[in-house]
Amino acid sequence: MKCLTICEDSTSEDLNPIAEAVHALLGIPTTIRSRNCHGIRMEKGQILDDDYTGPVLEEVLEKNEIIRKVPTTGVYKGKAVVVVPIRSNEGEVLGALGLVDLVAALDILSVFREYPDIVDEVEEAKKRMS
């Protein structure tokens, strides 16, 4: 039987299947690393760095919490990112997985200006579901 195991010492090679799956699913810049080893940075279907770490990945490893922010240093400086901890069953942080945060990058006001009927459509859908 083949299986995939993640631990605090997982290497880029170990984490590659997860990085590729998440990146293929979402199609946005994806980063992943374990607590003790640098990891992978993927963009446009390619691994751009297999010895990657970033300031928000490291902050998540330290704090063991989800962090949404715009980094002031690193490859994604000035871009909204979201990074989540990868935890053991006991809650220990084993690694971190990060994405460019497209939701934070959306200008919601401009979406509503361009599509003013969207609020009405959402309200109608809520009524139908009730």
Coordinates of N, CA, C and O in Angstrom, one line a residue:
M1 N 0.8 -1.2 0.0 CA 0.0 0.0 0.0 C 0.9 1.2 0.0 O 1.9 1.3 0.7
K2 N 0.5 2.2 -0.8 CA 1.2 3.5 -0.8 C 0.4 4.5 0.0 O -0.8 4.5 0.0
C3 N 1.2 5.4 0.7 CA 0.5 6.4 1.5 C 1.4 7.7 1.5 O 2.6 7.6 1.2
L4 N 0.8 8.7 2.0 CA 1.5 10.0 2.1 C 1.5 10.4 3.5 O 0.5 10.4 4.2
T5 N 2.7 10.6 4.1 CA 2.8 11.0 5.5 C 3.5 12.4 5.6 O 4.5 12.6 4.9
I6 N 3.0 13.2 6.4 CA 3.6 14.5 6.6 C 4.1 14.6 8.1 O 3.4 14.2 9.0
C7 N 5.3 15.1 8.2 CA 5.8 15.2 9.6 C 6.6 16.6 9.6 O 6.8 17.2 8.6
E8 N 7.1 16.9 10.8 CA 7.8 18.2 10.9 C 9.1 18.2 10.1 O 9.7 19.3 9.9
D9 N 9.6 17.0 9.7 CA 10.8 17.0 8.9 C 10.6 16.6 7.5 O 11.6 16.3 6.7
S10 N 9.4 16.8 7.0 CA 9.1 16.5 5.6 C 9.9 17.4 4.7 O 10.0 18.6 4.9
T11 N 10.4 16.9 3.6 CA 11.2 17.6 2.7 C 10.3 18.1 1.5 O 9.2 17.8 1.4
S12 N 10.9 18.9 0.7 CA 10.2 19.4 -0.5 C 9.7 18.2 -1.3 O 8.5 18.3 -1.8
E13 N 10.5 17.2 -1.5 CA 10.1 16.0 -2.2 C 8.9 15.4 -1.6 O 7.9 15.0 -2.2
D14 N 8.8 15.3 -0.2 CA 7.7 14.7 0.5 C 6.4 15.6 0.3 O 5.3 15.0 0.2
L15 N 6.6 16.9 0.3 CA 5.4 17.8 0.2 C 5.0 18.0 -1.2 O 3.9 18.6 -1.4
N16 N 5.7 17.6 -2.2 CA 5.4 17.9 -3.6 C 4.0 17.4 -4.0 O 3.3 18.2 -4.7
P17 N 3.6 16.2 -3.7 CA 2.2 15.8 -4.1 C 1.1 16.7 -3.6 O 0.1 17.0 -4.3
I18 N 1.3 17.2 -2.4 CA 0.3 18.1 -1.8 C 0.3 19.5 -2.5 O -0.7 20.0 -2.9
A19 N 1.5 20.0 -2.7 CA 1.6 21.3 -3.4 C 1.0 21.2 -4.8 O 0.3 22.1 -5.2
E20 N 1.3 20.1 -5.5 CA 0.8 20.0 -6.9 C -0.7 19.9 -6.9 O -1.4 20.4 -7.7
A21 N -1.3 19.1 -5.9 CA -2.7 18.9 -5.9 C -3.4 20.2 -5.6 O -4.4 20.6 -6.3
V22 N -3.0 21.0 -4.6 CA -3.6 22.2 -4.2 C -3.4 23.2 -5.4 O -4.4 23.9 -5.7
H23 N -2.3 23.3 -5.9 CA -2.0 24.2 -7.0 C -2.9 23.9 -8.3 O -3.5 24.8 -8.9
A24 N -3.0 22.6 -8.6 CA -3.8 22.2 -9.7 C -5.3 22.5 -9.5 O -6.0 22.9 -10.4
L25 N -5.7 22.3 -8.3 CA -7.1 22.6 -7.9 C -7.5 24.1 -8.0 O -8.5 24.4 -8.6
L26 N -6.6 24.9 -7.5 CA -6.9 26.3 -7.4 C -6.3 27.2 -8.4 O -6.8 28.3 -8.7
G27 N -5.1 26.8 -9.0 CA -4.5 27.5 -10.0 C -3.9 28.8 -9.6 O -3.6 29.7 -10.4
I28 N -3.6 29.0 -8.3 CA -3.0 30.2 -7.8 C -1.7 29.9 -7.1 O -1.5 28.8 -6.8
P29 N -0.9 30.9 -7.0 CA 0.4 30.7 -6.3 C 0.3 30.0 -5.0 O -0.6 30.3 -4.2
T30 N 1.1 28.9 -4.8 CA 0.9 28.0 -3.7 C 2.3 27.8 -3.1 O 3.3 27.6 -3.8
T31 N 2.4 27.8 -1.8 CA 3.6 27.5 -1.0 C 3.3 26.5 0.1 O 2.2 26.5 0.6
I32 N 4.3 25.7 0.4 CA 4.2 24.8 1.5 C 5.6 24.5 2.0 O 6.6 24.4 1.3
R33 N 5.7 24.3 3.3 CA 6.9 23.8 3.9 C 6.6 23.1 5.2 O 5.5 23.3 5.8
S34 N 7.5 22.3 5.7 CA 7.4 21.6 7.0 C 8.0 22.5 8.1 O 8.7 23.5 7.7
R35 N 7.9 22.2 9.3 CA 8.4 23.0 10.4 C 9.9 23.0 10.3 O 10.5 24.1 10.5
N36 N 10.6 21.9 10.0 CA 12.1 21.9 10.0 C 12.8 21.9 8.7 O 14.0 22.0 8.7
C37 N 12.0 21.9 7.6 CA 12.6 22.0 6.3 C 11.9 23.0 5.4 O 10.7 23.1 5.4
H38 N 12.7 23.7 4.6 CA 12.1 24.5 3.6 C 11.3 23.7 2.6 O 11.5 22.5 2.5
G39 N 10.4 24.3 1.8 CA 9.5 23.6 1.0 C 9.5 24.1 -0.5 O 10.5 24.4 -1.1
I40 N 8.2 24.3 -1.0 CA 8.0 24.5 -2.4 C 7.2 25.8 -2.6 O 6.3 26.1 -1.9
R41 N 7.5 26.4 -3.7 CA 6.8 27.6 -4.2 C 6.4 27.3 -5.6 O 7.2 27.0 -6.5
M42 N 5.1 27.2 -5.9 CA 4.6 26.9 -7.3 C 3.7 28.1 -7.8 O 3.0 28.7 -7.1
E43 N 3.9 28.3 -9.1 CA 3.1 29.3 -9.8 C 3.0 28.8 -11.3 O 4.0 28.2 -11.8
K44 N 1.9 29.0 -11.9 CA 1.6 28.7 -13.3 C 2.0 27.3 -13.6 O 2.6 27.0 -14.6
G45 N 1.7 26.3 -12.7 CA 1.9 24.9 -12.9 C 3.4 24.5 -12.8 O 3.7 23.3 -13.1
Q46 N 4.2 25.3 -12.3 CA 5.7 25.0 -12.2 C 6.2 25.2 -10.8 O 5.8 26.2 -10.1
I47 N 7.1 24.4 -10.4 CA 7.8 24.6 -9.2 C 8.9 25.6 -9.5 O 9.8 25.3 -10.3
L48 N 8.8 26.8 -8.8 CA 9.8 27.8 -9.0 C 10.9 27.8 -8.0 O 12.0 28.3 -8.2
D49 N 10.6 27.1 -6.9 CA 11.6 27.0 -5.8 C 11.3 25.8 -5.0 O 10.2 25.6 -4.5
D50 N 12.3 24.9 -4.8 CA 12.1 23.7 -4.0 C 12.9 23.8 -2.7 O 13.1 22.8 -2.0
D51 N 13.3 25.1 -2.3 CA 14.0 25.3 -1.1 C 13.4 26.6 -0.5 O 14.1 27.6 -0.1
Y52 N 12.1 26.7 -0.5 CA 11.4 27.9 -0.2 C 10.9 28.1 1.2 O 10.4 27.1 1.8
T53 N 11.0 29.3 1.7 CA 10.3 29.7 2.9 C 9.9 31.2 2.7 O 10.5 31.8 1.9
G54 N 9.0 31.6 3.5 CA 8.6 33.0 3.4 C 8.2 33.5 4.8 O 8.0 32.7 5.7
P55 N 8.1 34.8 5.0 CA 7.9 35.4 6.3 C 6.6 35.0 6.9 O 6.5 34.7 8.1
V56 N 5.5 34.8 6.1 CA 4.2 34.5 6.7 C 4.2 33.0 7.0 O 3.6 32.5 8.0
L57 N 4.8 32.1 6.2 CA 4.9 30.7 6.5 C 5.6 30.5 7.8 O 5.2 29.8 8.7
E58 N 6.7 31.3 8.0 CA 7.5 31.2 9.3 C 6.6 31.7 10.5 O 6.7 31.1 11.5
E59 N 5.9 32.7 10.3 CA 5.0 33.2 11.3 C 4.0 32.2 11.8 O 3.7 32.0 12.9
V60 N 3.4 31.5 10.8 CA 2.4 30.5 11.1 C 3.0 29.3 11.8 O 2.4 28.8 12.8
L61 N 4.2 29.0 11.4 CA 4.9 27.9 12.1 C 5.2 28.3 13.6 O 5.1 27.4 14.5
E62 N 5.4 29.5 13.8 CA 5.7 30.0 15.2 C 4.4 30.1 16.0 O 4.3 29.7 17.2
K63 N 3.3 30.6 15.4 CA 2.1 30.9 16.2 C 1.1 29.8 16.1 O 0.1 29.8 16.9
N64 N 1.2 28.9 15.1 CA 0.2 27.8 15.0 C -1.2 28.3 14.8 O -2.1 27.8 15.5
E65 N -1.4 29.3 13.9 CA -2.7 29.9 13.7 C -2.7 30.4 12.2 O -1.7 30.6 11.6
I66 N -4.0 30.5 11.7 CA -4.2 31.0 10.3 C -3.8 32.5 10.3 O -4.3 33.2 11.2
I67 N -3.1 32.9 9.3 CA -2.7 34.3 9.2 C -3.1 34.8 7.8 O -2.7 34.2 6.8
R68 N -3.8 35.9 7.7 CA -4.1 36.6 6.5 C -3.4 37.9 6.6 O -3.7 38.7 7.5
K69 N -2.5 38.2 5.7 CA -1.9 39.5 5.7 C -1.2 39.8 4.4 O -1.1 39.0 3.5
V70 N -0.7 41.0 4.3 CA 0.1 41.5 3.2 C 1.6 41.6 3.7 O 1.9 42.5 4.5
P71 N 2.4 40.7 3.3 CA 3.8 40.7 3.8 C 4.6 41.9 3.3 O 4.3 42.5 2.2
T72 N 5.5 42.4 4.1 CA 6.3 43.6 3.7 C 7.7 43.2 3.2 O 8.5 44.0 2.8
T73 N 8.0 41.8 3.2 CA 9.2 41.3 2.7 C 8.9 40.0 1.9 O 7.8 39.5 2.1
G74 N 9.9 39.5 1.2 CA 9.8 38.2 0.5 C 9.2 38.3 -0.9 O 8.9 39.4 -1.4
V75 N 9.0 37.2 -1.5 CA 8.6 37.1 -2.9 C 7.2 37.7 -3.1 O 6.9 38.3 -4.1
Y76 N 6.3 37.5 -2.1 CA 4.9 38.0 -2.2 C 4.7 39.3 -1.5 O 3.6 39.7 -1.1
K77 N 5.8 40.1 -1.3 CA 5.7 41.4 -0.7 C 4.6 42.2 -1.4 O 4.6 42.3 -2.6
G78 N 3.7 42.8 -0.6 CA 2.7 43.7 -1.2 C 1.4 43.0 -1.7 O 0.5 43.6 -2.2
K79 N 1.4 41.6 -1.6 CA 0.3 40.9 -2.1 C -0.4 40.2 -0.9 O 0.3 39.6 0.0
A80 N -1.7 40.2 -0.9 CA -2.4 39.5 0.2 C -2.2 38.0 0.1 O -2.3 37.4 -1.0
V81 N -1.9 37.4 1.2 CA -1.7 36.0 1.3 C -2.5 35.4 2.5 O -2.8 36.2 3.4
V82 N -2.8 34.1 2.4 CA -3.4 33.4 3.5 C -2.5 32.2 3.7 O -2.2 31.5 2.8
V83 N -2.1 31.9 5.0 CA -1.3 30.8 5.3 C -2.0 30.0 6.5 O -2.4 30.7 7.5
V84 N -2.1 28.7 6.3 CA -2.7 27.9 7.4 C -1.7 26.9 7.9 O -0.8 26.4 7.2
P85 N -1.8 26.6 9.2 CA -0.9 25.5 9.7 C -1.4 24.2 9.3 O -2.6 23.9 9.1
I86 N -0.5 23.2 9.1 CA -0.8 21.8 8.9 C -0.5 21.2 10.3 O 0.7 21.3 10.8
R87 N -1.5 20.7 10.9 CA -1.4 20.2 12.3 C -1.5 18.7 12.4 O -2.1 18.0 11.6
S88 N -0.8 18.2 13.4 CA -1.0 16.7 13.8 C -2.3 16.5 14.4 O -3.0 17.5 14.8
N89 N -2.7 15.3 14.7 CA -3.9 15.0 15.4 C -4.0 15.6 16.8 O -5.0 15.9 17.3
E90 N -2.8 15.8 17.3 CA -2.7 16.4 18.7 C -2.6 17.9 18.6 O -2.5 18.6 19.7
G91 N -2.7 18.5 17.4 CA -2.7 20.0 17.3 C -1.3 20.6 17.2 O -1.2 21.9 17.1
E92 N -0.2 19.8 17.1 CA 1.1 20.4 16.9 C 1.3 20.8 15.5 O 0.8 20.1 14.6
V93 N 1.9 21.9 15.3 CA 2.2 22.4 13.9 C 3.3 21.6 13.3 O 4.4 21.5 13.8
L94 N 3.0 21.0 12.1 CA 3.9 20.2 11.4 C 4.5 20.9 10.2 O 5.6 20.7 9.7
G95 N 3.7 21.9 9.7 CA 4.1 22.6 8.5 C 3.1 23.8 8.3 O 2.2 24.0 9.1
A96 N 3.2 24.4 7.1 CA 2.4 25.5 6.7 C 2.1 25.5 5.2 O 3.0 25.1 4.5
L97 N 0.9 25.8 4.9 CA 0.5 25.9 3.5 C -0.1 27.3 3.2 O -0.9 27.8 3.9
G98 N 0.5 27.9 2.1 CA 0.1 29.3 1.8 C -0.4 29.5 0.4 O 0.0 28.8 -0.5
L99 N -1.3 30.5 0.3 CA -1.8 30.8 -1.1 C -1.9 32.3 -1.2 O -2.1 33.0 -0.2
V100 N -1.8 32.8 -2.4 CA -2.1 34.2 -2.6 C -3.6 34.3 -2.4 O -4.4 33.5 -2.8
D101 N -4.1 35.3 -1.6 CA -5.4 35.5 -1.1 C -6.2 36.3 -2.1 O -6.3 37.5 -2.1
L102 N -6.9 35.5 -3.1 CA -7.7 36.2 -4.1 C -8.9 36.9 -3.5 O -9.3 38.0 -4.0
V103 N -9.5 36.4 -2.5 CA -10.6 37.0 -1.9 C -10.3 38.4 -1.4 O -11.0 39.4 -1.6
A104 N -9.1 38.5 -0.7 CA -8.7 39.8 -0.2 C -8.4 40.8 -1.3 O -8.5 42.0 -1.1
A105 N -8.0 40.2 -2.4 CA -7.6 41.1 -3.6 C -8.8 41.6 -4.3 O -8.6 42.6 -5.1
L106 N -9.9 41.0 -4.2 CA -11.1 41.5 -4.9 C -11.6 42.8 -4.3 O -11.6 43.1 -3.1
D107 N -11.9 43.7 -5.2 CA -12.5 45.0 -4.9 C -14.0 44.8 -4.8 O -14.7 44.9 -5.9
I108 N -14.6 44.4 -3.7 CA -16.0 44.1 -3.6 C -16.9 45.3 -4.0 O -17.9 45.1 -4.7
L109 N -16.5 46.5 -3.7 CA -17.3 47.6 -4.1 C -17.4 47.7 -5.6 O -18.5 48.0 -6.1
S110 N -16.4 47.5 -6.3 CA -16.5 47.6 -7.8 C -17.3 46.4 -8.3 O -18.0 46.6 -9.3
V111 N -17.3 45.3 -7.7 CA -18.1 44.2 -8.1 C -19.6 44.6 -8.0 O -20.4 44.4 -8.9
F112 N -20.0 45.2 -6.8 CA -21.3 45.6 -6.6 C -21.7 46.7 -7.5 O -22.9 46.8 -7.9
R113 N -20.8 47.6 -7.8 CA -21.1 48.7 -8.8 C -21.4 48.2 -10.2 O -22.3 48.6 -10.9
E114 N -20.6 47.2 -10.6 CA -20.8 46.6 -11.9 C -22.0 45.7 -12.0 O -22.6 45.6 -13.1
Y115 N -22.4 45.1 -10.9 CA -23.5 44.2 -10.9 C -24.5 44.6 -9.8 O -24.6 43.8 -8.8
P116 N -25.2 45.7 -10.0 CA -26.0 46.2 -8.9 C -27.2 45.2 -8.5 O -27.7 45.2 -7.4
D117 N -27.6 44.4 -9.4 CA -28.7 43.4 -9.1 C -28.2 42.2 -8.3 O -29.1 41.4 -7.9
I118 N -26.9 42.1 -8.0 CA -26.4 40.9 -7.3 C -27.0 40.9 -5.9 O -27.4 39.8 -5.4
V119 N -27.2 42.0 -5.2 CA -27.8 42.0 -3.9 C -29.2 41.4 -3.9 O -29.6 40.6 -3.1
D120 N -30.0 41.9 -4.9 CA -31.4 41.4 -5.1 C -31.4 39.9 -5.4 O -32.2 39.1 -4.8
E121 N -30.4 39.4 -6.2 CA -30.4 38.0 -6.6 C -30.0 37.2 -5.3 O -30.6 36.1 -5.1
V122 N -29.1 37.6 -4.5 CA -28.8 36.9 -3.3 C -29.9 36.9 -2.3 O -30.2 35.8 -1.8
E123 N -30.6 38.0 -2.2 CA -31.8 38.0 -1.3 C -32.9 37.0 -1.8 O -33.5 36.3 -1.0
E124 N -33.1 37.0 -3.1 CA -34.1 36.1 -3.7 C -33.7 34.6 -3.5 O -34.6 33.8 -3.1
A125 N -32.5 34.3 -3.6 CA -32.0 33.0 -3.4 C -32.1 32.6 -2.0 O -32.5 31.4 -1.7
K126 N -31.9 33.5 -1.0 CA -32.0 33.2 0.4 C -33.5 32.9 0.7 O -33.8 31.9 1.5
K127 N -34.4 33.6 0.1 CA -35.8 33.4 0.4 C -36.3 32.0 -0.2 O -37.0 31.3 0.5
R128 N -35.8 31.7 -1.4 CA -36.1 30.4 -1.9 C -35.6 29.2 -1.1 O -36.2 28.2 -1.0
M129 N -34.5 29.4 -0.4 CA -33.9 28.3 0.4 C -34.6 28.2 1.7 O -34.5 27.2 2.4
S130 N -35.3 29.2 2.2 CA -36.0 29.2 3.5 C -37.2 28.4 3.4 O -37.9 28.1 2.6

